[in-house]
PDB file of C-alpha atoms in Angstrom:
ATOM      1  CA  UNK A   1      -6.021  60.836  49.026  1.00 91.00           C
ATOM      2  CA  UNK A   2      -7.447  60.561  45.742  1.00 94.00           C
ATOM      3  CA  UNK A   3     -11.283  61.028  45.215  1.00 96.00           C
ATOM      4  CA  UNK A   4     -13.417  61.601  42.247  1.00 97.00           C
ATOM      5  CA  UNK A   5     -17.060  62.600  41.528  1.00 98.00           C
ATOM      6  CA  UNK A   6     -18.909  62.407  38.567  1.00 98.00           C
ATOM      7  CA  UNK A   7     -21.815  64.466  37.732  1.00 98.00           C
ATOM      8  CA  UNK A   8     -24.731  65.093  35.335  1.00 97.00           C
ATOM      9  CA  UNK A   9     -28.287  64.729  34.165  1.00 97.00           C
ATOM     10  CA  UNK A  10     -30.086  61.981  36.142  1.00 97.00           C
ATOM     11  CA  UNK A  11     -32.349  61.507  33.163  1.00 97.00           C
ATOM     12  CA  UNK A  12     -31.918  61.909  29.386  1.00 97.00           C
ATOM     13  CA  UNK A  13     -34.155  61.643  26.251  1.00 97.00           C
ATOM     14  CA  UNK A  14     -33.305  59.437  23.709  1.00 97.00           C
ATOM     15  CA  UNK A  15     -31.543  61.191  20.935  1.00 97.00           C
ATOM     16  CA  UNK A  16     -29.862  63.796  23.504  1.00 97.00           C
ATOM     17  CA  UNK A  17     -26.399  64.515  24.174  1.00 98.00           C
ATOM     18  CA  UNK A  18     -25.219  63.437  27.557  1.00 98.00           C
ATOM     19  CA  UNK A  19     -22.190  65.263  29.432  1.00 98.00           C
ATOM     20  CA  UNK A  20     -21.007  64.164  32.419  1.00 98.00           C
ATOM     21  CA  UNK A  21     -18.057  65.331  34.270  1.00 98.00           C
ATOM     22  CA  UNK A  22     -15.935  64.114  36.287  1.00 98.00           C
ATOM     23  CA  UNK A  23     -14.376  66.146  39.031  1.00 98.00           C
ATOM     24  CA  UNK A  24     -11.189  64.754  40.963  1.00 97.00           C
ATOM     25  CA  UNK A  25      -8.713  65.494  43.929  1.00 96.00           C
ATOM     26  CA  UNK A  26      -5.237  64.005  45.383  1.00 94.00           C
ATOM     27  CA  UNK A  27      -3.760  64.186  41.595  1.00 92.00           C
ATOM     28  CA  UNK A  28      -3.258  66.073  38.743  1.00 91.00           C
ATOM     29  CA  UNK A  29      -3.445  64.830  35.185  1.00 92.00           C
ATOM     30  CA  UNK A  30      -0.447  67.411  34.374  1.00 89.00           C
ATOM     31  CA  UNK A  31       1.992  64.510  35.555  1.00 89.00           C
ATOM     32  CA  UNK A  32       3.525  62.074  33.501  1.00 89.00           C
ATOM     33  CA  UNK A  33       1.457  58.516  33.071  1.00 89.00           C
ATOM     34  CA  UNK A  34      -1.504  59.893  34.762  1.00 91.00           C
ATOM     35  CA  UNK A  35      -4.953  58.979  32.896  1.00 95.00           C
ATOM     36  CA  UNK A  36      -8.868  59.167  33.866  1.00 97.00           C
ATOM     37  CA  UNK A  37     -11.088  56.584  32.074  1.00 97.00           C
ATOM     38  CA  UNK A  38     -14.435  56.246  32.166  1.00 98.00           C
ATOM     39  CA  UNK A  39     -16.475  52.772  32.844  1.00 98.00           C
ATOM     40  CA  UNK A  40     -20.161  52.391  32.851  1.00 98.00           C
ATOM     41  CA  UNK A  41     -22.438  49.898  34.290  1.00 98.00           C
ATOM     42  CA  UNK A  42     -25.400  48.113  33.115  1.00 97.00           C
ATOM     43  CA  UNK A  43     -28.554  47.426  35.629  1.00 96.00           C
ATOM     44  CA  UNK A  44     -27.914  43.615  34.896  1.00 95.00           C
ATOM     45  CA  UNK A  45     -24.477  44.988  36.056  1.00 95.00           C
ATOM     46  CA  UNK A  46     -21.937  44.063  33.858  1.00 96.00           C
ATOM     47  CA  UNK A  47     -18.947  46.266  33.160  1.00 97.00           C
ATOM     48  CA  UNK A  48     -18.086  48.181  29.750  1.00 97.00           C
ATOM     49  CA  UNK A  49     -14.868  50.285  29.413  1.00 97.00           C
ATOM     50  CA  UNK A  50     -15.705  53.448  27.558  1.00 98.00           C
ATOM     51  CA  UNK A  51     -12.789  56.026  27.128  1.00 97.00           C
ATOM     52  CA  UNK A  52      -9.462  57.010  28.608  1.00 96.00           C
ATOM     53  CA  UNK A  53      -7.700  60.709  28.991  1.00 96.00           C
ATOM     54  CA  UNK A  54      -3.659  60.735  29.514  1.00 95.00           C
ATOM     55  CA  UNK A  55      -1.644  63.287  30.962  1.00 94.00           C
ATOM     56  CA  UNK A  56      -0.730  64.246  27.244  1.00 95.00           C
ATOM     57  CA  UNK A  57      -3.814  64.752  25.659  1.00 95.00           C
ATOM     58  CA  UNK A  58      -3.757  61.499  24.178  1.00 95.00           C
ATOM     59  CA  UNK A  59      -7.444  59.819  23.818  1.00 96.00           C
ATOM     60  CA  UNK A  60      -8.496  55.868  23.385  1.00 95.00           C
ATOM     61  CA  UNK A  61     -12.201  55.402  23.102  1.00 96.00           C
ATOM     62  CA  UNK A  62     -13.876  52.171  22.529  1.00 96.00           C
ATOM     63  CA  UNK A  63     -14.283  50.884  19.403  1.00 95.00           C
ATOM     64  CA  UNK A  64     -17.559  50.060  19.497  1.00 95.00           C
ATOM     65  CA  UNK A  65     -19.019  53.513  21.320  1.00 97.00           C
ATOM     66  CA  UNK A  66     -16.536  55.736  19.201  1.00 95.00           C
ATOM     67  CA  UNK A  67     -18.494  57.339  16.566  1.00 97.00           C
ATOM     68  CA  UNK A  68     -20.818  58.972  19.862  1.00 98.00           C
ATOM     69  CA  UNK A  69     -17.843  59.497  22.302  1.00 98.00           C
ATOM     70  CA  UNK A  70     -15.339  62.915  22.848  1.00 98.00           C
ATOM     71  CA  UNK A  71     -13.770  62.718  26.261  1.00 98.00           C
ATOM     72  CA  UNK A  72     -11.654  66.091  27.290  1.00 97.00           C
ATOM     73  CA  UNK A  73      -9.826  67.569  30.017  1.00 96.00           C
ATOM     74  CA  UNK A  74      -9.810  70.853  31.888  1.00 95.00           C
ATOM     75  CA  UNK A  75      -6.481  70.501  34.211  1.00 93.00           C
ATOM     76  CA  UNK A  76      -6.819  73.572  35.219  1.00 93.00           C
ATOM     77  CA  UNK A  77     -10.051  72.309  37.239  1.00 95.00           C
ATOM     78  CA  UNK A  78      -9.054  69.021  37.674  1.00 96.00           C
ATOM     79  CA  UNK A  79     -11.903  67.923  35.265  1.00 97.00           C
ATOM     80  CA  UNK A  80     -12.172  65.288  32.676  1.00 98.00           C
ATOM     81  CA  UNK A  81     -15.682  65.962  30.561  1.00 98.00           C
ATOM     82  CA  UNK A  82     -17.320  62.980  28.734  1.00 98.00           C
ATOM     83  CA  UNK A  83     -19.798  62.992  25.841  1.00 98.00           C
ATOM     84  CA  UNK A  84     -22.102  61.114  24.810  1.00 98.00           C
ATOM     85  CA  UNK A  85     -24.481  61.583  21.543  1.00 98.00           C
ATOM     86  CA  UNK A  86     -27.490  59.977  20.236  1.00 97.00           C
ATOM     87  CA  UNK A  87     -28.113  58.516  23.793  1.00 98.00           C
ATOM     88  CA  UNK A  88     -30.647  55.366  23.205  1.00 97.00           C
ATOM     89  CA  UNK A  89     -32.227  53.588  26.511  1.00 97.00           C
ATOM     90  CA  UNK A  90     -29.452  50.623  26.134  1.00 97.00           C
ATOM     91  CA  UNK A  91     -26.998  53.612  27.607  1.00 98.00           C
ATOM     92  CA  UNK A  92     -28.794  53.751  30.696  1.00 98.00           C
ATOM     93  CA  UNK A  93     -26.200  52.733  33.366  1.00 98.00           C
ATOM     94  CA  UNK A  94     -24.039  54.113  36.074  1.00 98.00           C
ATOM     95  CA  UNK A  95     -21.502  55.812  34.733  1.00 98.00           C
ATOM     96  CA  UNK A  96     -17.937  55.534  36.936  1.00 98.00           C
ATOM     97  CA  UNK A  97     -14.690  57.449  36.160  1.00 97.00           C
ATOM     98  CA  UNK A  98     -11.886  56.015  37.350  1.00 97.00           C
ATOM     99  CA  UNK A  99      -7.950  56.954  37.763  1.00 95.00           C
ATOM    100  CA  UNK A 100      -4.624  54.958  37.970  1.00 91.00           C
ATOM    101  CA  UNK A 101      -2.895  52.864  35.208  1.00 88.00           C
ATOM    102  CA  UNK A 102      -3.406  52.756  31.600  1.00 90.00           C
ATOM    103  CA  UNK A 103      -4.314  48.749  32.200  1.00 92.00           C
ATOM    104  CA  UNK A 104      -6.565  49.380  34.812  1.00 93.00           C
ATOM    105  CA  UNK A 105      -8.295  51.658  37.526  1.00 94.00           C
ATOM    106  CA  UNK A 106      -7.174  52.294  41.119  1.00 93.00           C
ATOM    107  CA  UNK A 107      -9.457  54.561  42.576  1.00 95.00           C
ATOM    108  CA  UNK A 108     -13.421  54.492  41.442  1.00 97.00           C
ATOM    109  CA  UNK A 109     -15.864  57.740  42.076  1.00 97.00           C
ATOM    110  CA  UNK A 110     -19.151  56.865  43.041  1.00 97.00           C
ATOM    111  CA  UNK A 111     -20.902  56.613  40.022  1.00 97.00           C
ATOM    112  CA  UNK A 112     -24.090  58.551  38.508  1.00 98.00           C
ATOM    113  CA  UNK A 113     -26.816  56.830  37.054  1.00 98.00           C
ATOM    114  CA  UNK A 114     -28.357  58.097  34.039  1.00 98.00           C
ATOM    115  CA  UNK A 115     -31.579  56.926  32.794  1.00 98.00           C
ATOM    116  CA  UNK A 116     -32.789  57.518  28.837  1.00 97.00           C
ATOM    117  CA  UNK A 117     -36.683  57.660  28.737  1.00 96.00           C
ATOM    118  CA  UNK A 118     -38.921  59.505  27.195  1.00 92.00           C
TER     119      UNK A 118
ATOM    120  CA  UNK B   1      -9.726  38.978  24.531  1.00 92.00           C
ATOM    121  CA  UNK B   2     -12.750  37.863  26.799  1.00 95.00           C
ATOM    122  CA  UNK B   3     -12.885  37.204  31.056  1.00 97.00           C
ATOM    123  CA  UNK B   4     -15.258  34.272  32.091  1.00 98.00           C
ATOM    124  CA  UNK B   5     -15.929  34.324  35.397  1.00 98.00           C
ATOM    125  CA  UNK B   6     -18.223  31.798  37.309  1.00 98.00           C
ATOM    126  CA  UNK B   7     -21.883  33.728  37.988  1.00 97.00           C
ATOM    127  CA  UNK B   8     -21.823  32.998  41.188  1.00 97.00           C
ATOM    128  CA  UNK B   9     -19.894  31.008  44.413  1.00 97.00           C
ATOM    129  CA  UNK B  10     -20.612  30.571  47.594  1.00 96.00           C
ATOM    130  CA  UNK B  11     -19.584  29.486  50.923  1.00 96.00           C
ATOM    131  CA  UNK B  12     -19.598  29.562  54.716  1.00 96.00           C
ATOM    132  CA  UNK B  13     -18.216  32.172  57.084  1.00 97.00           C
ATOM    133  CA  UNK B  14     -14.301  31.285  57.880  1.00 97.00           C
ATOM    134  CA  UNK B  15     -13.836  29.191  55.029  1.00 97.00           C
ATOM    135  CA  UNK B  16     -11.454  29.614  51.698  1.00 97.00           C
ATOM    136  CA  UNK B  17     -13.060  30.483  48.413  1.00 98.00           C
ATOM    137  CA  UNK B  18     -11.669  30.916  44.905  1.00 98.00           C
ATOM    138  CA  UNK B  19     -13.033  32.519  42.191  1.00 98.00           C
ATOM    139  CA  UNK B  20     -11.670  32.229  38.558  1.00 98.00           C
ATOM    140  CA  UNK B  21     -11.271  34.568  35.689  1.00 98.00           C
ATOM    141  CA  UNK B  22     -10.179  32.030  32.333  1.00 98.00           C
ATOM    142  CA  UNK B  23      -8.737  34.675  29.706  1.00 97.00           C
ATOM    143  CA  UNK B  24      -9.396  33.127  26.153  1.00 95.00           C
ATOM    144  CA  UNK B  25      -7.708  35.365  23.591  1.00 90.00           C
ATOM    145  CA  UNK B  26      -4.075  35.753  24.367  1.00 91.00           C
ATOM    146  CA  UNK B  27      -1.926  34.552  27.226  1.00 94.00           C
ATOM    147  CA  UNK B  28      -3.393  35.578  30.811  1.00 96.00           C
ATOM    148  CA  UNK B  29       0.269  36.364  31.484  1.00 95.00           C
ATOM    149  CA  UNK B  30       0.318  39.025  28.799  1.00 94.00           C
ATOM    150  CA  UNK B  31      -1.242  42.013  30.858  1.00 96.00           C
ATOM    151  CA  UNK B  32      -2.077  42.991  34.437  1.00 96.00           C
ATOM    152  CA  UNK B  33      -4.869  41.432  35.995  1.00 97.00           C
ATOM    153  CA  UNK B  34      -7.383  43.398  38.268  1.00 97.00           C
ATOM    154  CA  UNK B  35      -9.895  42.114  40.665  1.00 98.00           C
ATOM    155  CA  UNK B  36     -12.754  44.651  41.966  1.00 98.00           C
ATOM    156  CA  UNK B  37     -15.357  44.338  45.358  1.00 98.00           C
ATOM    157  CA  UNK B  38     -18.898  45.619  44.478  1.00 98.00           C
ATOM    158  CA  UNK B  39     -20.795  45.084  47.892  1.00 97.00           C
ATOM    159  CA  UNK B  40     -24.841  45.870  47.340  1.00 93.00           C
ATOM    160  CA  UNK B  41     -25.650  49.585  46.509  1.00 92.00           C
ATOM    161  CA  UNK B  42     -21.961  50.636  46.692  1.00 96.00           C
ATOM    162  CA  UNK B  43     -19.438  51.370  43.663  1.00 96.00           C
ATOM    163  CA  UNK B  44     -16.628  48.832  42.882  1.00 97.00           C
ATOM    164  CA  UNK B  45     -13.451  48.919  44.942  1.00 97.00           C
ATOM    165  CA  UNK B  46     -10.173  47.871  43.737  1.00 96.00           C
ATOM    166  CA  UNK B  47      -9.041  44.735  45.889  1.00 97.00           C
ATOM    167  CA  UNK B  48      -6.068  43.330  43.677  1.00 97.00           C
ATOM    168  CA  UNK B  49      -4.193  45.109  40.618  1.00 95.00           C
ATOM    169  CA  UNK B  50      -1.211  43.939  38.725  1.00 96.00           C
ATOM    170  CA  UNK B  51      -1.752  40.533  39.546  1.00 97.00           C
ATOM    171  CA  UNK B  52      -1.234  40.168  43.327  1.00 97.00           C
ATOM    172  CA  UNK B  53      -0.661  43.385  44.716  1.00 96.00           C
ATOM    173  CA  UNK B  54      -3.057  44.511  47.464  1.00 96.00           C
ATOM    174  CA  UNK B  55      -3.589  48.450  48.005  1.00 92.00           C
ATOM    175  CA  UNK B  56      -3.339  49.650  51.168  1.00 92.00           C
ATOM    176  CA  UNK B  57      -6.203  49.271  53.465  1.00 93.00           C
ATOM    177  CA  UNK B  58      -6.912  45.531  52.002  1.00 96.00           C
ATOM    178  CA  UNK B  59      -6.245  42.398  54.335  1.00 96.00           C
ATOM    179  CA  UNK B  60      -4.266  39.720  53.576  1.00 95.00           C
ATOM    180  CA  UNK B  61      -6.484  37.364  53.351  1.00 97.00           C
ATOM    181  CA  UNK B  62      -7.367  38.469  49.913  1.00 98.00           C
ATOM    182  CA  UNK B  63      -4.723  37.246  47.420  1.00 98.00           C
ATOM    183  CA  UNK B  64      -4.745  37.289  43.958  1.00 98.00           C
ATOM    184  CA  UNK B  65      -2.367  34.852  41.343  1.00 98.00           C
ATOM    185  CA  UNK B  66      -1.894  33.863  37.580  1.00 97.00           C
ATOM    186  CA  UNK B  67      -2.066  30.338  36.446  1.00 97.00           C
ATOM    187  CA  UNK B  68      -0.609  29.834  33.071  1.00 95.00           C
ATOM    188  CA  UNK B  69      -0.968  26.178  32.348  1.00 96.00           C
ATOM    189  CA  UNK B  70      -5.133  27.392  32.780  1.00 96.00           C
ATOM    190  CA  UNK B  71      -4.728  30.766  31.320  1.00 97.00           C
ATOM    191  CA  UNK B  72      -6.431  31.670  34.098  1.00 98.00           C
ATOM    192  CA  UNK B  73      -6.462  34.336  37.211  1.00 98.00           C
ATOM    193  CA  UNK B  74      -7.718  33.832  40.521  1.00 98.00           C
ATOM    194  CA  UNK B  75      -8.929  35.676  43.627  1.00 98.00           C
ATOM    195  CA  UNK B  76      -9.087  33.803  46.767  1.00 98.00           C
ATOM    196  CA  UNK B  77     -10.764  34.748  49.737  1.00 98.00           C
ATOM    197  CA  UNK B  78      -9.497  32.776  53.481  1.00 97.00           C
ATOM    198  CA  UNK B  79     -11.246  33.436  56.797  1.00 97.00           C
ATOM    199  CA  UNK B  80     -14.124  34.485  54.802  1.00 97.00           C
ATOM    200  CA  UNK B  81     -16.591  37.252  56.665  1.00 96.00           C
ATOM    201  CA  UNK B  82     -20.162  37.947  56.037  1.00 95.00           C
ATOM    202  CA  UNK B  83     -18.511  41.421  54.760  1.00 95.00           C
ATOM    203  CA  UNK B  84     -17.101  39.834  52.002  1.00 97.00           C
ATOM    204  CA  UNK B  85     -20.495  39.434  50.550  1.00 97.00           C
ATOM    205  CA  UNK B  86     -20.249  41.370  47.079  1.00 97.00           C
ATOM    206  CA  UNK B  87     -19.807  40.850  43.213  1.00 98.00           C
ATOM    207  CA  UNK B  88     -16.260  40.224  42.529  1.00 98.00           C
ATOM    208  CA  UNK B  89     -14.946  41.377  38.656  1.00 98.00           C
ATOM    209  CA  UNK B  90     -11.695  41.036  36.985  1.00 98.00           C
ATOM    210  CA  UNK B  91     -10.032  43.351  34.507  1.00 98.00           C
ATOM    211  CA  UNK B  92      -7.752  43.070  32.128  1.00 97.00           C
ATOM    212  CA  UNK B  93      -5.963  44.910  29.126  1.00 94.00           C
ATOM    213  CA  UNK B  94      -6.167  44.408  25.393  1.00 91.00           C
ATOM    214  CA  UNK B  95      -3.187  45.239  23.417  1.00 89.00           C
ATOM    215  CA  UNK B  96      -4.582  45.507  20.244  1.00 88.00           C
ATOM    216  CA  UNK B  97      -7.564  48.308  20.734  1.00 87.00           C
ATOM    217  CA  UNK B  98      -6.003  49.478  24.396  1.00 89.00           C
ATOM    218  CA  UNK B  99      -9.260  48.531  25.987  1.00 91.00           C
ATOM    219  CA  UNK B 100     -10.476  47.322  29.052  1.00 95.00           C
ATOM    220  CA  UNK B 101     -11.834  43.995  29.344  1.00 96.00           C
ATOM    221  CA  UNK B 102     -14.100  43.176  32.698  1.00 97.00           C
ATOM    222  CA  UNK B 103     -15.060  39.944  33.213  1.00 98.00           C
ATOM    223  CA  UNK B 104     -18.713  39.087  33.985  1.00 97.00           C
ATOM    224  CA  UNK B 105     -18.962  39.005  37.674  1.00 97.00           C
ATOM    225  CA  UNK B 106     -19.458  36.396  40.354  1.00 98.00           C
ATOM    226  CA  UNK B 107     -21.718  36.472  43.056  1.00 98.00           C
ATOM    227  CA  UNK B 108     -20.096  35.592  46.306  1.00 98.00           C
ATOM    228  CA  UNK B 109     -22.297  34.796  49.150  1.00 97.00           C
ATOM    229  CA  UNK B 110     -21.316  34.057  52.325  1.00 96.00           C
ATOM    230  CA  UNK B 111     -23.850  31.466  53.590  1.00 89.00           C
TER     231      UNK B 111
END
């Protein structure tokens, strides 16, 4: 059974550096044509893809958030890490990481909603 | 690539409902299409991937299908329940920048 959790700060200032990880079970990213992306979530709820992780280190972020975007892995954990910088209060969303195929997710964690006030 | 869904359907409990996804930018045929469940408060769920498939746990009474001659996909609901009240999104996959592409969303409610 495949689950996954992401986690982080509920709240960030703008201009901060947001890290969120996501932790996941029932895989491992050591096997061929795995991948973890990550997909956020506006409040008016529309749906942005963000970055992808494969199996081989190899990264894809989007090409409009790429300048402010690293994503990483820790297999060893079973951890994918995703940065954000200069977070600005159009970044607040819920922030989802996802597994299963390079076109599209499978599996969904819950989500963690992050919120950029001052 | 863009997904244009209709904001919003609806329709009464045990009836069939459709909802589209028009792909403009590139035949719908080209990549995989996805269709997620959001119900209220809840992350999404995936209901369809690669077109038609259903993961496990799904009924089959949600189907999913291409239409070329609309460039279009299309998730269609029969015996509809108050439980499938949700936001329904589809997903595709751009071939030039490897990215996602969600559609907009439609509201289903089950009147």
């Amino acid at each position: 059974q495949v689950t996954l959790r992401e986690s982080g700060p509920a709240q960030v200032t703008p201009t901060q550096t947001l890290s969120l990880t996501c932790s996941f079970s029932g895989f491992s990213l050591n096997t061929g044509g795995m991948c973890v992306n990550w997909v956020r979530q506006s409040p008016e709820r529309a749906l942005e893809w963000l970055a992808r992780i494969d199996w081989d280190n190899d990264k894809y972020y989007s090409v409009s958030l790429k300048t402010r975007l690293a994503i990483s892995k820790d297999t060893s954990k079973n951890q994918v890490v995703l940065t954000m910088t200069d977070m600005d209060p159009v970044d607040t969303a819920t922030y989802y990481c996802t597994s299963g195929y390079s076109y599209g997710p499978k599996y969904w964690g819950h989500g963690t909603l992050v919120t950029v006030s001052s | 690539l863009m997904l244009t869904q209709p904001h919003s359907v609806s329709a009464s409990p045990g009836k069939t409902v459709t909802i589209s996804c028009t792909r403009s930018g590139g035949s719908i045929a080209s990549n995989y299409v996805q269709w997620f469940q959001q119900r209220p408060g809840s992350s999404p769920t995936t209901v369809i991937y690669e077109d038609n498939q259903r993961p496990s746990g799904v009924p089959d009474r949600i189907s999913g299908s291409i239409d070329s001659s609309s460039n279009s996909a299309s998730l269609t609901i029969s015996g509809l329940q108050t439980e499938d009240e949700a936001d329904y999104f589809c997903q595709s996959y751009d071939n030039s920048n490897r990215h996602w592409v969600f559609g907009g969303g439609t509201r289903l409610t089950v009147l």
